[in-house]
Amino acid sequence: MGAISDEAQAELRECLAEAESRLGDGNRATQLALYQLSVGLLHTGPVAEAEAGFRRLRKIRGRALTDRATPILLRLHAASLSRLGRHEEAARAYEAVGDQLGEHVDELSSAWLSVRALRSSELCHLRRFGEAETDARAIIERSVFTPAPTGLFVRWIATHSLSYALTRQGRPEEAESAARKALAAMRVRQDDRGDLVFSLEQSLAHSLSAQGRYAEALDCVTSARQAYTTSRHFDAAEAHTAGVPTAEALLGLERHDEAAQAARDTITALTELFSPDHACVRDARELLVRATSATAP
């Protein structure tokens, strides 16, 4: 289940209220309505309400959700924490999911690798790039032993983190190579995971800007954003994160007014859709300062 319309959201709220009133928190119908509403809100907003819903589900004593579903719930809660900019908590939550899964599966399990890959993204948000690189490389190495398509899916998530971490550690050529190899592999397989292509293209754009190839970076992120809008995995909120590499490339091209506007648009959109504490908002603010400083008299 992904984003939900306002009408569906209203219906779920009504169902939840009635189930709470008639059946109480402990009933599976109540929990299912709360779960479905929270998942929809994670993608549509408000995210803070989604996080509260997932947290409430975790605390319900004797909940009817099965043990098998619990890691999924924890992972969704971690995702909501990330969107709220609570990246330290999100990293810990993903680690906790991995630890819980590790009690039942080995470290080649697709579920375990997936949450560890998502944790590496949070480490990038926290600017703990050395740790992110180490984790991403370990995940990529282990994913070779996980059957396709899941192993490839995990590998490409981790490559996104690896490429970005390499760029931010002053190794953009390595970052470019990693991103391009992953994108080429996706094209060969005709993979339709538009969300992963979008993430990898953004990492590629960052690596190009770090090499002073700003026009290429701008073309890369612009085409990536356009292609993402037609993807079946399109997420309107996530699409706004492209404003960061866009502003970065425009700044490098000395198109300062355009860079400032791209940064402002990103700050406005993601503050409303995610949180003013999200890492992309922080990055956009820094780019806005640089862009406005460059045009100051």
PDB file of C-alpha atoms in Angstrom:
ATOM      1  CA  MET A   1       0.000   0.000   0.000  1.00  0.00           C
ATOM      2  CA  GLY A   2       1.380   3.415  -0.956  1.00  0.00           C
ATOM      3  CA  ALA A   3       0.027   6.947  -0.964  1.00  0.00           C
ATOM      4  CA  ILE A   4      -3.681   7.413  -0.350  1.00  0.00           C
ATOM      5  CA  SER A   5      -6.143   9.992  -1.604  1.00  0.00           C
ATOM      6  CA  ASP A   6      -7.865  12.461   0.706  1.00  0.00           C
ATOM      7  CA  GLU A   7     -11.084  10.498   0.282  1.00  0.00           C
ATOM      8  CA  ALA A   8      -9.448   7.187   1.203  1.00  0.00           C
ATOM      9  CA  GLN A   9      -7.694   8.869   4.112  1.00  0.00           C
ATOM     10  CA  ALA A  10     -11.028  10.153   5.431  1.00  0.00           C
ATOM     11  CA  GLU A  11     -12.583   6.694   5.107  1.00  0.00           C
ATOM     12  CA  LEU A  12      -9.687   5.094   6.976  1.00  0.00           C
ATOM     13  CA  ARG A  13      -9.951   7.672   9.757  1.00  0.00           C
ATOM     14  CA  GLU A  14     -13.647   6.910  10.058  1.00  0.00           C
ATOM     15  CA  CYS A  15     -12.995   3.156  10.161  1.00  0.00           C
ATOM     16  CA  LEU A  16     -10.267   3.624  12.747  1.00  0.00           C
ATOM     17  CA  ALA A  17     -12.448   5.782  14.979  1.00  0.00           C
ATOM     18  CA  GLU A  18     -15.310   3.287  14.830  1.00  0.00           C
ATOM     19  CA  ALA A  19     -13.027   0.306  15.497  1.00  0.00           C
ATOM     20  CA  GLU A  20     -11.415   2.098  18.457  1.00  0.00           C
ATOM     21  CA  SER A  21     -14.822   2.959  19.873  1.00  0.00           C
ATOM     22  CA  ARG A  22     -16.396  -0.460  19.410  1.00  0.00           C
ATOM     23  CA  LEU A  23     -13.462  -2.860  19.681  1.00  0.00           C
ATOM     24  CA  GLY A  24     -10.550  -1.099  21.392  1.00  0.00           C
ATOM     25  CA  ASP A  25      -6.820  -1.025  20.637  1.00  0.00           C
ATOM     26  CA  GLY A  26      -6.309  -4.742  21.112  1.00  0.00           C
ATOM     27  CA  ASN A  27      -8.542  -5.761  18.244  1.00  0.00           C
ATOM     28  CA  ARG A  28      -6.956  -6.691  14.932  1.00  0.00           C
ATOM     29  CA  ALA A  29      -9.425  -4.547  12.964  1.00  0.00           C
ATOM     30  CA  THR A  30      -8.341  -1.452  14.902  1.00  0.00           C
ATOM     31  CA  GLN A  31      -4.682  -2.227  14.361  1.00  0.00           C
ATOM     32  CA  LEU A  32      -5.161  -2.937  10.668  1.00  0.00           C
ATOM     33  CA  ALA A  33      -6.970   0.385  10.124  1.00  0.00           C
ATOM     34  CA  LEU A  34      -4.233   2.241  12.020  1.00  0.00           C
ATOM     35  CA  TYR A  35      -1.536   0.431  10.036  1.00  0.00           C
ATOM     36  CA  GLN A  36      -3.108   1.198   6.652  1.00  0.00           C
ATOM     37  CA  LEU A  37      -3.681   4.848   7.572  1.00  0.00           C
ATOM     38  CA  SER A  38      -0.081   5.225   8.809  1.00  0.00           C
ATOM     39  CA  VAL A  39       1.385   3.666   5.661  1.00  0.00           C
ATOM     40  CA  GLY A  40      -0.652   6.016   3.495  1.00  0.00           C
ATOM     41  CA  LEU A  41       0.352   9.046   5.563  1.00  0.00           C
ATOM     42  CA  LEU A  42       4.022   8.075   5.288  1.00  0.00           C
ATOM     43  CA  HIS A  43       3.838   8.746   1.549  1.00  0.00           C
ATOM     44  CA  THR A  44       1.198  11.464   1.510  1.00  0.00           C
ATOM     45  CA  GLY A  45       1.596  13.300   4.801  1.00  0.00           C
ATOM     46  CA  PRO A  46       1.424  14.397   7.480  1.00  0.00           C
ATOM     47  CA  VAL A  47       4.452  12.230   8.249  1.00  0.00           C
ATOM     48  CA  ALA A  48       4.425  13.109  11.956  1.00  0.00           C
ATOM     49  CA  GLU A  49       1.024  11.447  12.248  1.00  0.00           C
ATOM     50  CA  ALA A  50       2.336   8.383  10.416  1.00  0.00           C
ATOM     51  CA  GLU A  51       5.260   8.129  12.848  1.00  0.00           C
ATOM     52  CA  ALA A  52       2.893   8.421  15.807  1.00  0.00           C
ATOM     53  CA  GLY A  53       0.726   5.664  14.324  1.00  0.00           C
ATOM     54  CA  PHE A  54       3.645   3.282  13.850  1.00  0.00           C
ATOM     55  CA  ARG A  55       4.915   4.074  17.357  1.00  0.00           C
ATOM     56  CA  ARG A  56       1.469   3.397  18.779  1.00  0.00           C
ATOM     57  CA  LEU A  57       1.269   0.051  16.973  1.00  0.00           C
ATOM     58  CA  ARG A  58       4.620  -0.928  18.434  1.00  0.00           C
ATOM     59  CA  LYS A  59       3.427  -0.147  21.947  1.00  0.00           C
ATOM     60  CA  ILE A  60       0.035  -1.851  21.796  1.00  0.00           C
ATOM     61  CA  ARG A  61       0.195  -4.694  24.268  1.00  0.00           C
ATOM     62  CA  GLY A  62      -0.709  -8.063  22.771  1.00  0.00           C
ATOM     63  CA  ARG A  63      -1.141  -6.670  19.271  1.00  0.00           C
ATOM     64  CA  ALA A  64      -2.551  -9.085  16.718  1.00  0.00           C
ATOM     65  CA  LEU A  65       0.175  -8.343  14.156  1.00  0.00           C
ATOM     66  CA  THR A  66       2.159 -11.516  13.682  1.00  0.00           C
ATOM     67  CA  ASP A  67       5.833 -11.854  14.567  1.00  0.00           C
ATOM     68  CA  ARG A  68       6.556 -12.074  10.861  1.00  0.00           C
ATOM     69  CA  ALA A  69       4.966  -8.647  10.334  1.00  0.00           C
ATOM     70  CA  THR A  70       6.825  -6.974  13.193  1.00  0.00           C
ATOM     71  CA  PRO A  71      10.076  -6.299  11.245  1.00  0.00           C
ATOM     72  CA  ILE A  72       7.985  -4.671   8.500  1.00  0.00           C
ATOM     73  CA  LEU A  73       6.336  -2.433  11.086  1.00  0.00           C
ATOM     74  CA  LEU A  74       9.716  -1.494  12.586  1.00  0.00           C
ATOM     75  CA  ARG A  75      11.105  -0.743   9.139  1.00  0.00           C
ATOM     76  CA  LEU A  76       8.170   1.534   8.292  1.00  0.00           C
ATOM     77  CA  HIS A  77       8.603   3.312  11.621  1.00  0.00           C
ATOM     78  CA  ALA A  78      12.273   3.867  10.775  1.00  0.00           C
ATOM     79  CA  ALA A  79      11.282   5.293   7.380  1.00  0.00           C
ATOM     80  CA  SER A  80       8.903   7.746   9.045  1.00  0.00           C
ATOM     81  CA  LEU A  81      11.639   8.841  11.449  1.00  0.00           C
ATOM     82  CA  SER A  82      13.935   9.447   8.479  1.00  0.00           C
ATOM     83  CA  ARG A  83      11.394  11.618   6.686  1.00  0.00           C
ATOM     84  CA  LEU A  84      10.991  13.656   9.856  1.00  0.00           C
ATOM     85  CA  GLY A  85      14.725  14.324   9.835  1.00  0.00           C
ATOM     86  CA  ARG A  86      15.280  12.217  12.947  1.00  0.00           C
ATOM     87  CA  HIS A  87      18.145  10.459  11.210  1.00  0.00           C
ATOM     88  CA  GLU A  88      19.988   9.289  14.318  1.00  0.00           C
ATOM     89  CA  GLU A  89      16.830   7.586  15.575  1.00  0.00           C
ATOM     90  CA  ALA A  90      16.157   6.163  12.113  1.00  0.00           C
ATOM     91  CA  ALA A  91      19.672   4.691  11.906  1.00  0.00           C
ATOM     92  CA  ARG A  92      19.207   3.069  15.316  1.00  0.00           C
ATOM     93  CA  ALA A  93      15.773   1.785  14.309  1.00  0.00           C
ATOM     94  CA  TYR A  94      17.107   0.172  11.136  1.00  0.00           C
ATOM     95  CA  GLU A  95      19.909  -1.374  13.172  1.00  0.00           C
ATOM     96  CA  ALA A  96      17.351  -2.730  15.640  1.00  0.00           C
ATOM     97  CA  VAL A  97      15.365  -4.302  12.808  1.00  0.00           C
ATOM     98  CA  GLY A  98      18.555  -5.905  11.520  1.00  0.00           C
ATOM     99  CA  ASP A  99      19.376  -7.218  14.983  1.00  0.00           C
ATOM    100  CA  GLN A 100      15.878  -8.650  15.357  1.00  0.00           C
ATOM    101  CA  LEU A 101      16.024 -10.267  11.944  1.00  0.00           C
ATOM    102  CA  GLY A 102      19.501 -11.565  12.726  1.00  0.00           C
ATOM    103  CA  GLU A 103      18.018 -13.750  15.443  1.00  0.00           C
ATOM    104  CA  HIS A 104      16.106 -15.691  12.795  1.00  0.00           C
ATOM    105  CA  VAL A 105      18.078 -15.346   9.540  1.00  0.00           C
ATOM    106  CA  ASP A 106      21.707 -15.170   8.477  1.00  0.00           C
ATOM    107  CA  GLU A 107      23.515 -12.086   7.180  1.00  0.00           C
ATOM    108  CA  LEU A 108      22.892 -13.073   3.567  1.00  0.00           C
ATOM    109  CA  SER A 109      19.140 -12.767   4.022  1.00  0.00           C
ATOM    110  CA  SER A 110      17.563 -10.241   1.657  1.00  0.00           C
ATOM    111  CA  ALA A 111      15.511  -8.740   4.503  1.00  0.00           C
ATOM    112  CA  TRP A 112      18.605  -8.265   6.677  1.00  0.00           C
ATOM    113  CA  LEU A 113      20.654  -6.809   3.842  1.00  0.00           C
ATOM    114  CA  SER A 114      17.840  -4.434   2.883  1.00  0.00           C
ATOM    115  CA  VAL A 115      17.541  -2.786   6.301  1.00  0.00           C
ATOM    116  CA  ARG A 116      21.317  -2.529   6.598  1.00  0.00           C
ATOM    117  CA  ALA A 117      21.398  -0.813   3.203  1.00  0.00           C
ATOM    118  CA  LEU A 118      18.761   1.652   4.377  1.00  0.00           C
ATOM    119  CA  ARG A 119      20.827   2.303   7.498  1.00  0.00           C
ATOM    120  CA  SER A 120      23.795   3.227   5.293  1.00  0.00           C
ATOM    121  CA  SER A 121      21.613   5.929   3.709  1.00  0.00           C
ATOM    122  CA  GLU A 122      20.872   7.324   7.160  1.00  0.00           C
ATOM    123  CA  LEU A 123      24.602   7.400   7.911  1.00  0.00           C
ATOM    124  CA  CYS A 124      25.022   9.547   4.791  1.00  0.00           C
ATOM    125  CA  HIS A 125      22.331  11.903   6.078  1.00  0.00           C
ATOM    126  CA  LEU A 126      24.288  12.089   9.339  1.00  0.00           C
ATOM    127  CA  ARG A 127      27.491  12.784   7.369  1.00  0.00           C
ATOM    128  CA  ARG A 128      29.147   9.700   8.808  1.00  0.00           C
ATOM    129  CA  PHE A 129      30.514   8.942   5.372  1.00  0.00           C
ATOM    130  CA  GLY A 130      33.314   6.572   6.354  1.00  0.00           C
ATOM    131  CA  GLU A 131      30.880   4.318   8.199  1.00  0.00           C
ATOM    132  CA  ALA A 132      28.397   4.544   5.338  1.00  0.00           C
ATOM    133  CA  GLU A 133      31.061   3.461   2.848  1.00  0.00           C
ATOM    134  CA  THR A 134      32.146   0.518   5.000  1.00  0.00           C
ATOM    135  CA  ASP A 135      28.578  -0.686   5.485  1.00  0.00           C
ATOM    136  CA  ALA A 136      27.623  -0.202   1.830  1.00  0.00           C
ATOM    137  CA  ARG A 137      30.642  -2.161   0.594  1.00  0.00           C
ATOM    138  CA  ALA A 138      29.875  -5.030   2.980  1.00  0.00           C
ATOM    139  CA  ILE A 139      26.255  -5.123   1.811  1.00  0.00           C
ATOM    140  CA  ILE A 140      27.233  -5.087  -1.874  1.00  0.00           C
ATOM    141  CA  GLU A 141      29.698  -7.932  -1.289  1.00  0.00           C
ATOM    142  CA  ARG A 142      27.118 -10.058   0.534  1.00  0.00           C
ATOM    143  CA  SER A 143      24.316  -9.279  -1.930  1.00  0.00           C
ATOM    144  CA  VAL A 144      26.164 -11.291  -4.590  1.00  0.00           C
ATOM    145  CA  PHE A 145      25.001 -14.421  -2.756  1.00  0.00           C
ATOM    146  CA  THR A 146      21.343 -13.317  -2.648  1.00  0.00           C
ATOM    147  CA  PRO A 147      19.278 -14.443  -5.664  1.00  0.00           C
ATOM    148  CA  ALA A 148      18.012 -11.890  -8.190  1.00  0.00           C
ATOM    149  CA  PRO A 149      16.022  -9.745  -8.285  1.00  0.00           C
ATOM    150  CA  THR A 150      16.221  -9.133  -4.529  1.00  0.00           C
ATOM    151  CA  GLY A 151      19.998  -9.256  -4.393  1.00  0.00           C
ATOM    152  CA  LEU A 152      20.239  -6.668  -7.150  1.00  0.00           C
ATOM    153  CA  PHE A 153      17.657  -4.445  -5.458  1.00  0.00           C
ATOM    154  CA  VAL A 154      19.710  -4.427  -2.252  1.00  0.00           C
ATOM    155  CA  ARG A 155      22.945  -3.881  -4.168  1.00  0.00           C
ATOM    156  CA  TRP A 156      21.569  -0.807  -5.930  1.00  0.00           C
ATOM    157  CA  ILE A 157      20.296   0.731  -2.676  1.00  0.00           C
ATOM    158  CA  ALA A 158      23.736   0.259  -1.172  1.00  0.00           C
ATOM    159  CA  THR A 159      25.469   1.615  -4.287  1.00  0.00           C
ATOM    160  CA  HIS A 160      23.475   4.851  -3.969  1.00  0.00           C
ATOM    161  CA  SER A 161      24.894   5.295  -0.451  1.00  0.00           C
ATOM    162  CA  LEU A 162      28.366   4.196  -1.513  1.00  0.00           C
ATOM    163  CA  SER A 163      28.537   6.638  -4.414  1.00  0.00           C
ATOM    164  CA  TYR A 164      27.367   9.585  -2.321  1.00  0.00           C
ATOM    165  CA  ALA A 165      29.708   8.687   0.557  1.00  0.00           C
ATOM    166  CA  LEU A 166      32.679   8.460  -1.827  1.00  0.00           C
ATOM    167  CA  THR A 167      31.893  11.892  -3.302  1.00  0.00           C
ATOM    168  CA  ARG A 168      31.698  13.492   0.128  1.00  0.00           C
ATOM    169  CA  GLN A 169      35.027  11.937   1.061  1.00  0.00           C
ATOM    170  CA  GLY A 170      36.733  13.572  -1.926  1.00  0.00           C
ATOM    171  CA  ARG A 171      36.701  10.546  -4.258  1.00  0.00           C
ATOM    172  CA  PRO A 172      34.162  11.591  -6.902  1.00  0.00           C
ATOM    173  CA  GLU A 173      35.739   9.595  -9.730  1.00  0.00           C
ATOM    174  CA  GLU A 174      35.184   6.380  -7.764  1.00  0.00           C
ATOM    175  CA  ALA A 175      31.682   7.566  -6.953  1.00  0.00           C
ATOM    176  CA  GLU A 176      30.905   8.197 -10.621  1.00  0.00           C
ATOM    177  CA  SER A 177      32.184   4.763 -11.610  1.00  0.00           C
ATOM    178  CA  ALA A 178      30.073   3.001  -8.966  1.00  0.00           C
ATOM    179  CA  ALA A 179      26.891   4.846  -9.947  1.00  0.00           C
ATOM    180  CA  ARG A 180      27.401   4.336 -13.684  1.00  0.00           C
ATOM    181  CA  LYS A 181      28.029   0.597 -13.291  1.00  0.00           C
ATOM    182  CA  ALA A 182      24.838   0.180 -11.289  1.00  0.00           C
ATOM    183  CA  LEU A 183      22.785   2.207 -13.761  1.00  0.00           C
ATOM    184  CA  ALA A 184      24.210   0.229 -16.698  1.00  0.00           C
ATOM    185  CA  ALA A 185      23.305  -3.032 -14.960  1.00  0.00           C
ATOM    186  CA  MET A 186      19.760  -1.791 -14.421  1.00  0.00           C
ATOM    187  CA  ARG A 187      19.425  -0.908 -18.111  1.00  0.00           C
ATOM    188  CA  VAL A 188      20.683  -4.343 -19.178  1.00  0.00           C
ATOM    189  CA  ARG A 189      18.087  -5.999 -16.963  1.00  0.00           C
ATOM    190  CA  GLN A 190      15.432  -3.488 -18.084  1.00  0.00           C
ATOM    191  CA  ASP A 191      14.678  -2.915 -14.433  1.00  0.00           C
ATOM    192  CA  ASP A 192      11.694  -0.640 -13.832  1.00  0.00           C
ATOM    193  CA  ARG A 193      12.607   0.510 -10.324  1.00  0.00           C
ATOM    194  CA  GLY A 194      12.353   4.175 -11.191  1.00  0.00           C
ATOM    195  CA  ASP A 195      12.902   5.187  -7.575  1.00  0.00           C
ATOM    196  CA  LEU A 196      16.305   3.491  -7.481  1.00  0.00           C
ATOM    197  CA  VAL A 197      17.316   4.940 -10.852  1.00  0.00           C
ATOM    198  CA  PHE A 198      16.325   8.371  -9.540  1.00  0.00           C
ATOM    199  CA  SER A 199      18.475   7.936  -6.416  1.00  0.00           C
ATOM    200  CA  LEU A 200      21.479   6.671  -8.364  1.00  0.00           C
ATOM    201  CA  GLU A 201      21.206   9.501 -10.901  1.00  0.00           C
ATOM    202  CA  GLN A 202      21.261  12.002  -8.046  1.00  0.00           C
ATOM    203  CA  SER A 203      24.400  10.375  -6.622  1.00  0.00           C
ATOM    204  CA  LEU A 204      25.917  10.529 -10.101  1.00  0.00           C
ATOM    205  CA  ALA A 205      25.052  14.235 -10.382  1.00  0.00           C
ATOM    206  CA  HIS A 206      26.779  14.940  -7.065  1.00  0.00           C
ATOM    207  CA  SER A 207      29.899  13.118  -8.247  1.00  0.00           C
ATOM    208  CA  LEU A 208      29.947  15.109 -11.490  1.00  0.00           C
ATOM    209  CA  SER A 209      29.589  18.436  -9.665  1.00  0.00           C
ATOM    210  CA  ALA A 210      32.421  17.454  -7.338  1.00  0.00           C
ATOM    211  CA  GLN A 211      34.601  17.044 -10.462  1.00  0.00           C
ATOM    212  CA  GLY A 212      33.597  20.476 -11.762  1.00  0.00           C
ATOM    213  CA  ARG A 213      31.437  18.966 -14.526  1.00  0.00           C
ATOM    214  CA  TYR A 214      28.468  21.102 -13.609  1.00  0.00           C
ATOM    215  CA  ALA A 215      26.669  21.150 -16.966  1.00  0.00           C
ATOM    216  CA  GLU A 216      26.714  17.348 -17.072  1.00  0.00           C
ATOM    217  CA  ALA A 217      25.474  17.215 -13.488  1.00  0.00           C
ATOM    218  CA  LEU A 218      22.589  19.552 -14.261  1.00  0.00           C
ATOM    219  CA  ASP A 219      21.588  17.537 -17.339  1.00  0.00           C
ATOM    220  CA  CYS A 220      21.804  14.341 -15.311  1.00  0.00           C
ATOM    221  CA  VAL A 221      19.558  15.457 -12.447  1.00  0.00           C
ATOM    222  CA  THR A 222      17.103  17.244 -14.754  1.00  0.00           C
ATOM    223  CA  SER A 223      16.559  14.177 -16.935  1.00  0.00           C
ATOM    224  CA  ALA A 224      16.386  11.943 -13.844  1.00  0.00           C
ATOM    225  CA  ARG A 225      13.635  14.037 -12.326  1.00  0.00           C
ATOM    226  CA  GLN A 226      11.651  14.096 -15.560  1.00  0.00           C
ATOM    227  CA  ALA A 227      11.903  10.316 -15.962  1.00  0.00           C
ATOM    228  CA  TYR A 228      10.924   9.758 -12.340  1.00  0.00           C
ATOM    229  CA  THR A 229       7.573  11.494 -12.825  1.00  0.00           C
ATOM    230  CA  THR A 230       6.451   8.658 -15.129  1.00  0.00           C
ATOM    231  CA  SER A 231       7.695   5.861 -12.867  1.00  0.00           C
ATOM    232  CA  ARG A 232       5.181   3.609 -11.137  1.00  0.00           C
ATOM    233  CA  HIS A 233       7.256   4.169  -8.000  1.00  0.00           C
ATOM    234  CA  PHE A 234       6.928   7.966  -8.235  1.00  0.00           C
ATOM    235  CA  ASP A 235       6.797   9.738  -4.874  1.00  0.00           C
ATOM    236  CA  ALA A 236       5.997  13.449  -5.161  1.00  0.00           C
ATOM    237  CA  ALA A 237       7.731  14.256  -1.887  1.00  0.00           C
ATOM    238  CA  GLU A 238      10.891  12.339  -2.773  1.00  0.00           C
ATOM    239  CA  ALA A 239      11.030  14.077  -6.160  1.00  0.00           C
ATOM    240  CA  HIS A 240      11.778  17.375  -4.426  1.00  0.00           C
ATOM    241  CA  THR A 241      15.097  16.015  -3.106  1.00  0.00           C
ATOM    242  CA  ALA A 242      16.467  16.542  -6.614  1.00  0.00           C
ATOM    243  CA  GLY A 243      16.510  20.246  -5.800  1.00  0.00           C
ATOM    244  CA  VAL A 244      19.726  19.740  -3.845  1.00  0.00           C
ATOM    245  CA  PRO A 245      21.953  18.432  -6.701  1.00  0.00           C
ATOM    246  CA  THR A 246      20.173  20.886  -9.024  1.00  0.00           C
ATOM    247  CA  ALA A 247      21.109  23.867  -6.859  1.00  0.00           C
ATOM    248  CA  GLU A 248      24.623  22.492  -6.454  1.00  0.00           C
ATOM    249  CA  ALA A 249      25.127  22.243 -10.225  1.00  0.00           C
ATOM    250  CA  LEU A 250      23.624  25.704 -10.872  1.00  0.00           C
ATOM    251  CA  LEU A 251      25.895  27.186  -8.232  1.00  0.00           C
ATOM    252  CA  GLY A 252      28.910  25.643  -9.949  1.00  0.00           C
ATOM    253  CA  LEU A 253      27.751  27.171 -13.241  1.00  0.00           C
ATOM    254  CA  GLU A 254      27.594  30.547 -11.451  1.00  0.00           C
ATOM    255  CA  ARG A 255      23.869  30.788 -12.127  1.00  0.00           C
ATOM    256  CA  HIS A 256      23.488  32.067  -8.608  1.00  0.00           C
ATOM    257  CA  ASP A 257      19.929  33.396  -8.752  1.00  0.00           C
ATOM    258  CA  GLU A 258      18.663  30.119 -10.209  1.00  0.00           C
ATOM    259  CA  ALA A 259      20.628  28.144  -7.625  1.00  0.00           C
ATOM    260  CA  ALA A 260      19.137  30.217  -4.825  1.00  0.00           C
ATOM    261  CA  GLN A 261      15.634  29.701  -6.184  1.00  0.00           C
ATOM    262  CA  ALA A 262      16.130  25.946  -6.521  1.00  0.00           C
ATOM    263  CA  ALA A 263      17.356  25.827  -2.928  1.00  0.00           C
ATOM    264  CA  ARG A 264      14.406  27.916  -1.682  1.00  0.00           C
ATOM    265  CA  ASP A 265      11.907  25.735  -3.527  1.00  0.00           C
ATOM    266  CA  THR A 266      13.471  22.625  -2.009  1.00  0.00           C
ATOM    267  CA  ILE A 267      13.430  24.073   1.493  1.00  0.00           C
ATOM    268  CA  THR A 268       9.773  25.106   1.186  1.00  0.00           C
ATOM    269  CA  ALA A 269       8.570  21.807  -0.268  1.00  0.00           C
ATOM    270  CA  LEU A 270      10.506  19.449   1.980  1.00  0.00           C
ATOM    271  CA  THR A 271       9.851  21.438   5.136  1.00  0.00           C
ATOM    272  CA  GLU A 272       6.145  20.951   4.467  1.00  0.00           C
ATOM    273  CA  LEU A 273       6.317  17.367   3.206  1.00  0.00           C
ATOM    274  CA  PHE A 274       9.063  16.007   5.473  1.00  0.00           C
ATOM    275  CA  SER A 275      10.452  18.237   8.197  1.00  0.00           C
ATOM    276  CA  PRO A 276      12.693  21.299   8.591  1.00  0.00           C
ATOM    277  CA  ASP A 277      15.174  18.902  10.224  1.00  0.00           C
ATOM    278  CA  HIS A 278      15.556  16.613   7.200  1.00  0.00           C
ATOM    279  CA  ALA A 279      19.089  16.355   5.821  1.00  0.00           C
ATOM    280  CA  CYS A 280      18.016  17.549   2.369  1.00  0.00           C
ATOM    281  CA  VAL A 281      16.567  20.716   3.900  1.00  0.00           C
ATOM    282  CA  ARG A 282      19.841  21.249   5.762  1.00  0.00           C
ATOM    283  CA  ASP A 283      21.829  20.785   2.541  1.00  0.00           C
ATOM    284  CA  ALA A 284      19.518  23.139   0.624  1.00  0.00           C
ATOM    285  CA  ARG A 285      19.924  25.811   3.319  1.00  0.00           C
ATOM    286  CA  GLU A 286      23.696  25.589   3.012  1.00  0.00           C
ATOM    287  CA  LEU A 287      23.487  25.934  -0.759  1.00  0.00           C
ATOM    288  CA  LEU A 288      21.141  28.910  -0.394  1.00  0.00           C
ATOM    289  CA  VAL A 289      23.676  30.655   1.845  1.00  0.00           C
ATOM    290  CA  ARG A 290      26.416  30.036  -0.710  1.00  0.00           C
ATOM    291  CA  ALA A 291      24.270  31.231  -3.608  1.00  0.00           C
ATOM    292  CA  THR A 292      23.133  34.425  -1.895  1.00  0.00           C
ATOM    293  CA  SER A 293      26.633  35.149  -0.627  1.00  0.00           C
ATOM    294  CA  ALA A 294      27.958  34.923  -4.180  1.00  0.00           C
ATOM    295  CA  THR A 295      25.555  37.664  -5.327  1.00  0.00           C
ATOM    296  CA  ALA A 296      25.940  39.894  -2.279  1.00  0.00           C
ATOM    297  CA  PRO A 297      27.454  43.327  -3.023  1.00  0.00           C
TER     298      PRO A 297
END
